[in-house]
Every structure is written in C-alpha cells, then in structure tokens.
Amino acid sequence: GENVEQHPSTLSVQEGDSAVIKCTYSDSASNYFPWYKQELGKRPQLIIDIRSNVGEKKDQRIAVTLNKTAKHFSLHITETQPEDSAVYFCAARGVGGNTPLVFGKGTRLSVIA
Amino acid sequence: ETGVTQTPRHLVMGMTNKKSLKCEQHLGHNAMYWYKQSAKKPLELMFVYSLEERVENNSVPSRFSPECPNSSHLFLHLHTLQPEDSALYLCASSQDLGINQPQHFGDGTRLSIL
C-alpha cells in the first residue's frame, strides 16, 4: 500500500520568510495529493490539492509542486504570517477501487513575529 | 462553518462506561471515516464506510464498534476503553471513496478516559 513520509516534523520561520514542507510517497500510481492545515484545537482543513496531471498549483501565498518521477511533492508558503502557524498534513491517494487517503505525520509550523 | 458535525465535542468517561460518538454530514457524501489523533502522533485511520458498507478496519480493537445506519450518519460505540484511548476522534466524509476529491473533517470529539 501507499506510504507517505513528511519532513520536517517541526519548522520555525521568521514572519515574512518562506516555508517549505516536503513529502514523498511510495506508490507511483498515486494521483491525488491534498494538503491540510490544522490549527490548534480545530479540525484539519483542506488548503490546496494537486492532481498528477499538473506539476504546480498556486493559490495566493500557497503553492504546491509535484515531481512524479521522484515521487515527491512540496508545499510552499511565501510571506509567512503568524496566522500560518499550525500543523500541516500532506496526503496521497493511490489508484484503484476503495483507496482512502494516506496521511503524512504532519509538520508543526511556527511563524515568529 | 462545517458540513460535518460531531457530537459531543468533549467526553470524559470511566473505563467501564459505554458511550457513543456521533457524526453527521450534510454534504451528500457517500464515504465516511473515523480517525484517531493522539498528541504528537499522525492521523490514524480507524474505519472507512462507503455507501453504508464498512470497507476498511485497520486492526482496531473490538472495544471500538462503528455503525453507519445511512450515508449521512456515522457512530462510534465505545465500551471498556483504556487510558491510552484518550485522544481526539475525527470524523470525515468525501464524495466517494474512489475519486480524487478531498475529505472534509468535523471538529472532533476530545475523549478522556479516567
């Protein structure tokens, strides 16, 4: 089955700097890669997703890149703000039948004002 | 505002009690999930239902018993839990199990076992 590795587990950046979180996956047939943000005491919320027919996707300060050959995808947050502080989870979904998302272990991002 | 509602938000129970967690989704989705989230641990998928049929059970102890009476409701029945079962239990739903659409999470039930 699919296995997702996420790095780093914690990340601290100065306000205004960029943050990058990386994930690798094992199933080369996986074709859907969402990212979730979970603020303290709240539910995980989808912030951006990418499908395997696209190499990059942007939404304001957030972007995701996908390298299918290397089987890794990354979340980029530019001009970070204190409200970006949260735990971020990547996930991947393999191909075939009843395949749920497989989540990474999460990255705790702290943006220091 | 969320289309996935979980009750109760907080639950404290003794090891010999029996309680149930409830999840309701108003999104017209066909797949529903239970996750366990412990401190400093990743999301652990517990159960998956598709069209009210259980399709996955990730070696979850029998003291957790899921029930999906219809595609909008999902329950997690708890009995004789252990202290290590204290965690945030998250419910999620998605349009279907086999398509590339995101999961939508509820706010979770914070469970504490005394």
Coordinates of N, CA and C in Angstrom, one line a residue:
Chain A
G1 N 0.8 -1.2 0.0 CA 0.0 0.0 0.0 C 0.8 1.3 0.0
E2 N 0.2 2.4 -0.1 CA 0.8 3.7 -0.1 C 1.5 4.0 1.2
N3 N 2.7 4.6 1.2 CA 3.3 5.1 2.4 C 3.8 6.6 2.1
V4 N 3.5 7.5 3.0 CA 3.8 8.9 2.9 C 4.7 9.3 4.0
E5 N 5.9 9.9 3.6 CA 6.8 10.4 4.6 C 6.8 12.0 4.5
Q6 N 6.8 12.6 5.6 CA 6.7 14.1 5.6 C 7.9 14.7 6.4
H7 N 8.5 15.7 5.9 CA 9.6 16.4 6.6 C 9.6 17.9 6.4
P8 N 10.0 18.7 7.3 CA 10.4 18.3 8.7 C 9.2 18.1 9.6
S9 N 9.4 17.6 10.8 CA 8.3 17.4 11.7 C 8.0 18.8 12.4
T10 N 9.0 19.6 12.6 CA 8.8 21.0 13.1 C 9.6 22.0 12.2
L11 N 9.0 23.2 12.1 CA 9.6 24.2 11.3 C 9.3 25.6 11.9
S12 N 10.4 26.3 12.2 CA 10.2 27.7 12.7 C 10.8 28.7 11.6
V13 N 10.0 29.7 11.3 CA 10.5 30.7 10.4 C 10.1 32.1 10.9
Q14 N 10.8 33.1 10.5 CA 10.5 34.4 10.8 C 9.4 34.9 9.9
E15 N 8.6 35.8 10.5 CA 7.5 36.4 9.8 C 8.0 37.0 8.5
G16 N 7.3 36.7 7.4 CA 7.8 37.3 6.1 C 8.6 36.4 5.3
D17 N 9.3 35.4 6.0 CA 10.1 34.4 5.2 C 9.2 33.3 4.6
S18 N 9.8 32.5 3.8 CA 9.1 31.4 3.2 C 9.2 30.1 4.0
A19 N 8.3 29.2 3.8 CA 8.3 27.9 4.5 C 8.1 26.8 3.4
V20 N 8.8 25.8 3.5 CA 8.7 24.7 2.6 C 8.6 23.4 3.4
I21 N 7.6 22.6 3.0 CA 7.3 21.3 3.6 C 7.3 20.2 2.5
K22 N 8.1 19.2 2.7 CA 8.2 18.2 1.7 C 7.6 16.8 2.1
C23 N 7.0 16.1 1.1 CA 6.5 14.8 1.3 C 6.9 13.9 0.2
T24 N 7.2 12.6 0.5 CA 7.5 11.6 -0.5 C 6.4 10.5 -0.4
Y25 N 6.2 9.9 -1.5 CA 5.2 8.8 -1.5 C 5.8 7.6 -2.2
S26 N 5.2 6.4 -1.9 CA 5.8 5.2 -2.4 C 5.1 4.6 -3.6
D27 N 3.8 4.8 -3.8 CA 3.1 4.2 -4.9 C 3.1 5.2 -6.1
S28 N 3.8 4.7 -7.1 CA 4.0 5.6 -8.3 C 2.7 5.8 -9.0
A29 N 1.7 5.0 -8.7 CA 0.4 5.2 -9.4 C -0.5 6.2 -8.6
S30 N -0.1 6.7 -7.5 CA -0.9 7.7 -6.8 C -1.1 8.9 -7.6
N31 N -2.3 9.5 -7.6 CA -2.6 10.6 -8.5 C -3.3 11.8 -7.9
Y32 N -3.4 11.8 -6.5 CA -4.1 12.9 -5.9 C -3.4 13.2 -4.6
F33 N -3.1 14.5 -4.4 CA -2.2 15.0 -3.3 C -2.8 16.2 -2.6
P34 N -3.5 16.1 -1.6 CA -4.1 17.3 -0.9 C -3.2 17.7 0.3
W35 N -3.3 18.9 0.7 CA -2.6 19.4 1.9 C -3.7 20.0 2.8
Y36 N -3.5 19.6 4.1 CA -4.4 20.1 5.1 C -3.7 20.9 6.2
K37 N -4.4 21.9 6.7 CA -3.9 22.8 7.8 C -4.8 22.5 9.0
Q38 N -4.1 22.3 10.1 CA -4.9 22.1 11.4 C -4.4 23.1 12.4
E39 N -5.2 24.1 12.7 CA -4.8 25.0 13.8 C -5.2 24.4 15.1
L40 N -4.5 24.9 16.2 CA -4.7 24.3 17.5 C -6.1 24.2 17.9
G41 N -6.6 23.0 18.3 CA -7.9 22.8 18.7 C -9.0 22.8 17.7
K42 N -8.5 22.8 16.4 CA -9.5 22.8 15.3 C -9.4 21.6 14.4
R43 N -10.3 21.5 13.5 CA -10.3 20.4 12.6 C -9.3 20.6 11.4
P44 N -8.8 19.6 10.8 CA -7.9 19.7 9.6 C -8.8 20.3 8.5
Q45 N -8.2 21.3 7.8 CA -9.0 21.9 6.6 C -8.1 21.8 5.4
L46 N -8.7 21.5 4.3 CA -8.0 21.5 3.0 C -7.6 22.9 2.6
I47 N -6.3 23.0 2.3 CA -5.9 24.3 1.8 C -5.5 24.4 0.4
I48 N -5.1 23.2 -0.2 CA -4.7 23.1 -1.6 C -4.6 21.7 -1.9
D49 N -4.8 21.3 -3.2 CA -4.6 20.0 -3.6 C -4.1 20.0 -5.1
I50 N -3.5 18.9 -5.5 CA -2.9 18.8 -6.8 C -3.1 17.4 -7.3
R51 N -3.4 17.3 -8.6 CA -3.6 16.0 -9.2 C -2.4 15.7 -10.1
S52 N -2.2 14.5 -10.5 CA -0.9 14.1 -11.1 C -0.7 14.6 -12.5
N53 N -1.7 15.1 -13.1 CA -1.6 15.7 -14.4 C -1.1 17.1 -14.4
V54 N -0.8 17.6 -13.2 CA -0.4 19.0 -13.1 C 0.9 19.0 -12.3
G55 N 1.9 19.9 -12.6 CA 3.2 19.9 -11.9 C 3.2 21.0 -10.8
E56 N 2.4 22.0 -10.9 CA 2.4 23.0 -9.9 C 1.0 23.7 -9.9
K57 N 0.7 24.1 -8.7 CA -0.6 24.9 -8.5 C -0.4 25.9 -7.4
K58 N -0.9 27.1 -7.7 CA -0.8 28.2 -6.7 C -2.1 28.8 -6.3
D59 N -2.2 29.3 -5.1 CA -3.3 30.0 -4.6 C -2.8 31.0 -3.6
Q60 N -2.7 32.2 -4.1 CA -2.2 33.4 -3.4 C -0.8 33.0 -2.8
R61 N -0.6 33.0 -1.5 CA 0.7 32.7 -0.9 C 1.1 31.3 -0.8
I62 N 0.2 30.4 -1.2 CA 0.4 29.0 -1.1 C 0.6 28.4 -2.5
A63 N 1.6 27.5 -2.6 CA 1.8 26.7 -3.8 C 2.2 25.3 -3.5
V64 N 1.9 24.4 -4.4 CA 2.3 23.0 -4.3 C 2.9 22.6 -5.6
T65 N 4.0 21.9 -5.5 CA 4.7 21.3 -6.6 C 4.7 19.8 -6.5
L66 N 4.7 19.2 -7.7 CA 4.7 17.7 -7.7 C 5.7 17.2 -8.7
N67 N 6.6 16.3 -8.3 CA 7.6 15.7 -9.1 C 7.2 14.2 -9.2
K68 N 6.5 13.8 -10.2 CA 6.1 12.4 -10.3 C 7.3 11.4 -10.5
T69 N 8.3 11.8 -11.1 CA 9.4 11.0 -11.4 C 10.1 10.6 -10.0
A70 N 10.3 11.6 -9.2 CA 10.9 11.5 -7.9 C 10.0 11.0 -6.8
K71 N 8.7 11.1 -7.1 CA 7.6 10.7 -6.2 C 7.7 11.6 -4.9
H72 N 7.8 12.9 -5.2 CA 7.7 13.8 -4.0 C 6.9 15.1 -4.4
F73 N 6.3 15.7 -3.4 CA 5.5 16.9 -3.6 C 5.8 17.8 -2.4
S74 N 5.7 19.1 -2.6 CA 6.1 20.1 -1.6 C 5.0 21.2 -1.5
L75 N 4.9 21.7 -0.3 CA 4.1 22.9 0.0 C 5.0 24.1 0.2
H76 N 4.7 25.2 -0.5 CA 5.5 26.4 -0.3 C 4.5 27.5 0.2
I77 N 4.9 28.1 1.3 CA 4.2 29.2 1.8 C 5.1 30.5 1.8
T78 N 4.7 31.5 1.0 CA 5.5 32.7 1.0 C 5.0 33.8 1.9
E79 N 5.8 34.7 2.2 CA 5.5 35.9 3.1 C 4.7 35.4 4.3
T80 N 5.2 34.5 5.0 CA 4.5 33.9 6.1 C 4.0 34.9 7.2
Q81 N 2.9 34.6 7.8 CA 2.3 35.4 8.8 C 2.0 34.6 10.0
P82 N 1.9 35.2 11.2 CA 1.7 34.5 12.4 C 0.5 33.5 12.3
E83 N -0.6 33.9 11.6 CA -1.7 33.0 11.4 C -1.5 31.8 10.6
D84 N -0.3 31.7 10.0 CA 0.1 30.5 9.3 C 0.5 29.4 10.2
S85 N 0.8 29.8 11.5 CA 1.2 28.8 12.5 C 0.2 27.7 12.7
A86 N 0.5 26.5 12.5 CA -0.4 25.4 12.5 C 0.3 24.1 12.2
V87 N -0.4 23.0 12.3 CA 0.2 21.7 11.8 C -0.3 21.4 10.4
Y88 N 0.6 21.1 9.5 CA 0.2 20.9 8.1 C 0.4 19.4 7.8
F89 N -0.6 18.8 7.2 CA -0.5 17.4 6.8 C -0.6 17.3 5.2
C90 N 0.3 16.5 4.7 CA 0.2 16.1 3.3 C -0.5 14.7 3.2
A91 N -1.0 14.4 2.1 CA -1.7 13.1 1.9 C -1.6 12.7 0.4
A92 N -1.7 11.4 0.2 CA -1.7 10.9 -1.1 C -2.7 9.8 -1.3
R93 N -3.3 9.7 -2.5 CA -4.3 8.7 -2.7 C -3.8 7.9 -3.9
G94 N -3.8 6.5 -3.7 CA -3.4 5.6 -4.7 C -4.5 5.4 -5.7
V95 N -4.2 4.6 -6.7 CA -5.2 4.3 -7.7 C -5.9 3.0 -7.4
G96 N -7.2 2.9 -7.8 CA -7.9 1.7 -7.6 C -8.9 1.7 -6.6
G97 N -10.0 1.2 -6.9 CA -11.1 0.8 -6.1 C -11.3 1.7 -4.8
N98 N -11.4 1.0 -3.7 CA -11.7 1.7 -2.5 C -10.4 2.1 -1.8
T99 N -9.8 3.2 -2.2 CA -8.5 3.6 -1.7 C -8.6 4.9 -1.0
P100 N -8.5 4.9 0.4 CA -8.6 6.2 1.1 C -7.3 6.9 1.0
L101 N -7.3 8.2 1.5 CA -6.1 9.0 1.6 C -5.2 8.4 2.6
V102 N -3.9 8.5 2.4 CA -2.8 8.1 3.3 C -2.2 9.4 3.7
F103 N -2.1 9.7 5.0 CA -1.6 11.0 5.5 C -0.1 10.9 6.0
G104 N 0.6 12.0 5.8 CA 1.9 12.1 6.4 C 1.7 12.4 7.9
K105 N 2.9 12.4 8.7 CA 2.8 12.6 10.1 C 2.6 14.0 10.6
G106 N 2.7 14.9 9.6 CA 2.4 16.3 10.0 C 3.7 17.1 10.2
T107 N 3.6 18.4 10.0 CA 4.7 19.4 10.3 C 4.1 20.5 11.1
R108 N 4.7 20.7 12.2 CA 4.3 21.9 13.1 C 5.0 23.1 12.7
L109 N 4.4 24.1 12.0 CA 5.0 25.3 11.6 C 4.7 26.4 12.6
S110 N 5.8 27.1 13.0 CA 5.7 28.2 13.9 C 6.2 29.4 13.2
V111 N 5.4 30.5 13.0 CA 5.9 31.7 12.4 C 6.1 32.7 13.5
I112 N 7.3 33.2 13.6 CA 7.8 34.0 14.7 C 7.7 35.5 14.3
A113 N 6.9 36.3 15.0 CA 6.7 37.7 14.7 C 7.9 38.5 15.0
Chain B
E1 N -17.8 27.4 9.4 CA -19.0 26.5 9.3 C -18.6 25.2 8.6
T2 N -19.0 24.1 9.1 CA -18.6 22.8 8.6 C -19.8 22.0 8.2
G3 N -19.6 21.2 7.1 CA -20.7 20.3 6.7 C -20.7 19.0 7.5
V4 N -19.7 18.8 8.3 CA -19.6 17.6 9.1 C -19.7 18.0 10.6
T5 N -20.6 17.5 11.3 CA -20.9 17.8 12.6 C -20.7 16.6 13.6
Q6 N -19.9 16.8 14.6 CA -19.6 15.8 15.5 C -20.1 16.1 16.9
T7 N -20.7 15.2 17.6 CA -21.1 15.4 19.0 C -20.8 14.1 19.8
P8 N -20.5 14.3 21.1 CA -20.2 15.6 21.7 C -18.9 16.1 21.3
R9 N -18.6 17.4 21.7 CA -17.2 17.9 21.4 C -16.2 17.4 22.4
H10 N -16.7 17.2 23.7 CA -15.8 16.7 24.7 C -16.5 15.6 25.5
L11 N -15.8 14.6 25.9 CA -16.4 13.4 26.6 C -15.4 12.9 27.6
V12 N -15.8 12.8 28.8 CA -15.0 12.2 29.8 C -15.7 10.9 30.3
M13 N -15.0 9.8 30.3 CA -15.7 8.6 30.7 C -14.7 7.7 31.5
G14 N -15.3 6.8 32.3 CA -14.6 5.8 33.0 C -14.4 4.6 32.1
M15 N -13.4 3.8 32.5 CA -13.1 2.6 31.7 C -14.2 1.6 31.6
T16 N -15.2 1.7 32.5 CA -16.3 0.7 32.4 C -17.5 1.2 31.8
N17 N -17.5 2.5 31.4 CA -18.7 3.1 30.8 C -18.8 2.7 29.3
K18 N -20.1 2.9 28.8 CA -20.4 2.8 27.4 C -20.9 4.1 26.9
K19 N -20.3 4.6 25.9 CA -20.8 5.8 25.3 C -20.7 5.7 23.7
S20 N -21.3 6.7 23.1 CA -21.2 6.7 21.6 C -20.9 8.1 21.1
L21 N -20.0 8.1 20.1 CA -19.7 9.3 19.3 C -20.6 9.4 18.1
K22 N -21.0 10.6 17.8 CA -21.9 10.7 16.6 C -21.3 11.7 15.6
C23 N -21.5 11.3 14.3 CA -21.1 12.2 13.2 C -22.2 12.3 12.2
E24 N -22.4 13.5 11.7 CA -23.5 13.7 10.7 C -22.9 14.6 9.7
Q25 N -23.1 14.2 8.4 CA -22.6 15.1 7.3 C -23.8 15.5 6.5
H26 N -23.7 16.8 6.1 CA -24.8 17.5 5.3 C -24.3 17.8 3.9
L27 N -23.4 17.0 3.4 CA -22.7 17.3 2.1 C -23.2 16.4 1.0
G28 N -24.0 15.4 1.3 CA -24.4 14.4 0.3 C -23.3 13.5 -0.1
H29 N -22.4 13.3 0.8 CA -21.3 12.4 0.5 C -21.6 10.9 0.7
N30 N -20.9 10.1 0.1 CA -21.1 8.6 0.2 C -20.1 7.9 1.0
A31 N -19.0 8.5 1.3 CA -18.0 7.8 2.1 C -17.8 8.6 3.4
M32 N -17.6 7.8 4.5 CA -17.3 8.4 5.8 C -16.2 7.6 6.5
Y33 N -15.5 8.4 7.4 CA -14.3 7.9 8.0 C -14.2 8.2 9.5
W34 N -13.6 7.3 10.3 CA -13.2 7.7 11.7 C -11.7 7.7 11.7
Y35 N -11.1 8.7 12.3 CA -9.7 8.8 12.6 C -9.5 9.0 14.1
K36 N -8.3 8.5 14.6 CA -7.9 8.8 15.9 C -6.6 9.7 15.8
Q37 N -6.6 10.8 16.6 CA -5.5 11.7 16.6 C -5.0 11.9 18.0
S38 N -3.8 11.3 18.3 CA -3.2 11.5 19.6 C -2.1 12.5 19.6
A39 N -1.8 13.0 20.7 CA -0.7 14.0 20.8 C 0.6 13.5 20.2
K40 N 1.1 14.4 19.3 CA 2.4 14.1 18.7 C 2.4 12.8 17.9
K41 N 1.2 12.4 17.4 CA 1.1 11.2 16.5 C 0.4 11.6 15.2
P42 N 0.6 10.9 14.2 CA -0.2 11.2 12.9 C -1.6 10.8 13.0
L43 N -2.4 11.2 12.1 CA -3.8 10.7 12.0 C -3.8 9.2 11.7
E44 N -4.5 8.5 12.5 CA -4.7 7.1 12.4 C -6.0 6.8 11.9
L45 N -6.1 6.2 10.7 CA -7.4 5.8 10.1 C -7.9 4.6 10.8
M46 N -9.1 4.7 11.3 CA -9.7 3.6 12.0 C -10.7 2.8 11.2
F47 N -11.7 3.4 10.6 CA -12.7 2.8 9.9 C -13.1 3.6 8.6
V48 N -13.5 2.9 7.6 CA -14.0 3.5 6.4 C -15.3 2.9 6.0
Y49 N -16.3 3.7 5.7 CA -17.5 3.3 5.2 C -17.8 3.9 3.8
S50 N -18.3 3.1 2.9 CA -18.7 3.6 1.6 C -20.1 3.0 1.3
L51 N -21.0 4.0 1.1 CA -22.4 3.6 0.9 C -22.9 2.7 2.0
E52 N -22.6 3.1 3.2 CA -23.0 2.4 4.4 C -22.4 1.0 4.6
E53 N -21.4 0.7 3.8 CA -20.8 -0.6 4.0 C -19.3 -0.4 4.4
R54 N -18.9 -1.1 5.5 CA -17.6 -1.0 6.0 C -16.6 -1.6 5.0
V55 N -15.6 -0.8 4.6 CA -14.7 -1.3 3.6 C -13.3 -1.4 4.2
E56 N -13.1 -0.8 5.4 CA -11.7 -0.9 5.9 C -11.8 -0.9 7.5
N57 N -11.0 -1.7 8.1 CA -10.9 -1.8 9.5 C -9.5 -2.0 9.8
N58 N -8.8 -0.9 10.2 CA -7.3 -1.0 10.4 C -6.9 -1.6 11.8
S59 N -7.2 -2.9 12.0 CA -6.8 -3.6 13.2 C -7.2 -2.8 14.4
V60 N -8.4 -2.3 14.5 CA -8.8 -1.5 15.6 C -9.4 -2.5 16.7
P61 N -9.1 -2.3 17.9 CA -9.6 -3.2 19.0 C -11.1 -3.2 19.0
S62 N -11.6 -4.3 19.4 CA -13.1 -4.5 19.4 C -13.8 -3.6 20.4
R63 N -13.1 -3.0 21.3 CA -13.8 -2.0 22.2 C -14.3 -0.8 21.4
F64 N -13.9 -0.6 20.2 CA -14.4 0.4 19.3 C -15.3 -0.3 18.3
S65 N -16.6 0.1 18.2 CA -17.5 -0.5 17.3 C -18.2 0.5 16.5
P66 N -18.0 0.6 15.2 CA -18.6 1.6 14.3 C -20.0 1.1 13.8
E67 N -20.8 2.1 13.5 CA -22.1 1.9 12.9 C -22.4 3.0 11.9
C68 N -22.9 2.6 10.8 CA -23.3 3.5 9.7 C -24.7 3.2 9.3
P69 N -25.7 3.8 9.9 CA -27.1 3.4 9.6 C -27.6 4.0 8.2
N70 N -26.9 5.1 7.8 CA -27.2 5.6 6.5 C -26.0 6.5 6.0
S71 N -26.1 7.0 4.9 CA -24.9 7.6 4.3 C -24.6 9.0 5.0
S72 N -25.5 9.5 5.8 CA -25.3 10.8 6.4 C -24.9 10.7 7.9
H73 N -25.0 9.5 8.5 CA -24.7 9.3 9.9 C -23.6 8.2 10.1
L74 N -22.8 8.5 11.1 CA -21.7 7.5 11.4 C -21.6 7.6 13.0
F75 N -21.6 6.4 13.6 CA -21.4 6.4 15.0 C -20.1 5.6 15.4
L76 N -19.6 5.9 16.5 CA -18.5 5.1 17.1 C -18.9 4.7 18.5
H77 N -19.2 3.4 18.7 CA -19.6 3.0 20.0 C -18.4 2.5 20.8
L78 N -18.4 3.0 22.1 CA -17.2 2.8 22.9 C -17.6 2.0 24.2
H79 N -16.8 1.0 24.5 CA -17.0 0.3 25.8 C -15.7 -0.3 26.3
T80 N -15.6 -0.2 27.6 CA -14.4 -0.7 28.3 C -13.1 -0.2 27.7
L81 N -13.0 1.2 27.5 CA -11.9 1.7 26.9 C -10.7 1.8 27.9
Q82 N -9.5 2.0 27.4 CA -8.3 2.1 28.2 C -7.8 3.5 28.2
P83 N -6.9 3.9 29.2 CA -6.4 5.3 29.2 C -5.7 5.7 27.9
E84 N -5.1 4.8 27.3 CA -4.4 5.1 26.0 C -5.3 5.4 24.9
D85 N -6.6 5.2 25.1 CA -7.6 5.6 24.1 C -8.0 7.1 24.1
S86 N -7.5 7.8 25.1 CA -7.7 9.2 25.2 C -7.1 9.9 24.0
A87 N -7.9 10.6 23.3 CA -7.4 11.2 22.0 C -8.5 12.1 21.4
L88 N -8.2 12.7 20.3 CA -9.2 13.4 19.5 C -9.7 12.5 18.4
Y89 N -11.0 12.3 18.4 CA -11.6 11.4 17.4 C -12.2 12.2 16.3
L90 N -11.7 12.1 15.1 CA -12.2 12.9 14.0 C -13.0 12.1 13.0
C91 N -14.1 12.7 12.6 CA -14.9 12.1 11.6 C -14.7 12.9 10.3
A92 N -14.7 12.2 9.2 CA -14.6 12.9 7.9 C -15.5 12.2 6.8
S93 N -15.8 13.0 5.8 CA -16.5 12.4 4.7 C -15.9 12.9 3.4
S94 N -16.2 12.1 2.3 CA -15.8 12.5 1.0 C -16.9 12.1 0.0
Q95 N -16.9 12.7 -1.2 CA -18.0 12.4 -2.1 C -18.1 10.9 -2.4
D96 N -17.0 10.3 -2.7 CA -17.0 8.8 -2.9 C -15.6 8.4 -2.5
L97 N -15.4 7.1 -2.4 CA -14.2 6.5 -1.9 C -13.2 6.5 -3.1
G98 N -13.6 6.3 -4.3 CA -12.7 6.0 -5.4 C -12.4 7.2 -6.3
I99 N -12.7 8.4 -5.9 CA -12.4 9.5 -6.8 C -11.5 10.5 -6.1
N100 N -10.9 11.4 -6.8 CA -9.9 12.3 -6.3 C -10.6 13.6 -5.8
Q101 N -11.2 13.5 -4.7 CA -11.9 14.6 -4.0 C -11.4 14.6 -2.6
P102 N -11.3 15.8 -2.0 CA -10.8 15.9 -0.6 C -11.8 15.3 0.4
Q103 N -11.2 15.0 1.6 CA -12.1 14.7 2.7 C -12.4 16.0 3.5
H104 N -13.6 16.0 4.0 CA -14.0 17.1 4.9 C -14.1 16.6 6.3
F105 N -13.4 17.3 7.2 CA -13.4 16.8 8.6 C -14.4 17.6 9.5
G106 N -14.8 16.9 10.5 CA -15.6 17.5 11.6 C -14.6 18.1 12.6
D107 N -15.2 18.8 13.6 CA -14.3 19.4 14.7 C -13.8 18.4 15.7
G108 N -14.3 17.2 15.6 CA -13.7 16.1 16.5 C -14.4 16.0 17.9
T109 N -14.2 14.9 18.5 CA -14.6 14.7 19.9 C -13.4 14.5 20.7
R110 N -13.1 15.3 21.7 CA -12.0 15.1 22.6 C -12.4 14.2 23.7
L111 N -11.8 13.0 23.7 CA -12.2 11.9 24.6 C -11.1 11.7 25.7
S112 N -11.5 11.7 26.9 CA -10.6 11.5 28.0 C -11.1 10.3 28.8
I113 N -10.3 9.3 29.0 CA -10.6 8.1 29.8 C -9.9 8.2 31.1
L114 N -10.8 8.1 32.1 CA -10.3 8.2 33.5 C -9.8 6.9 34.0

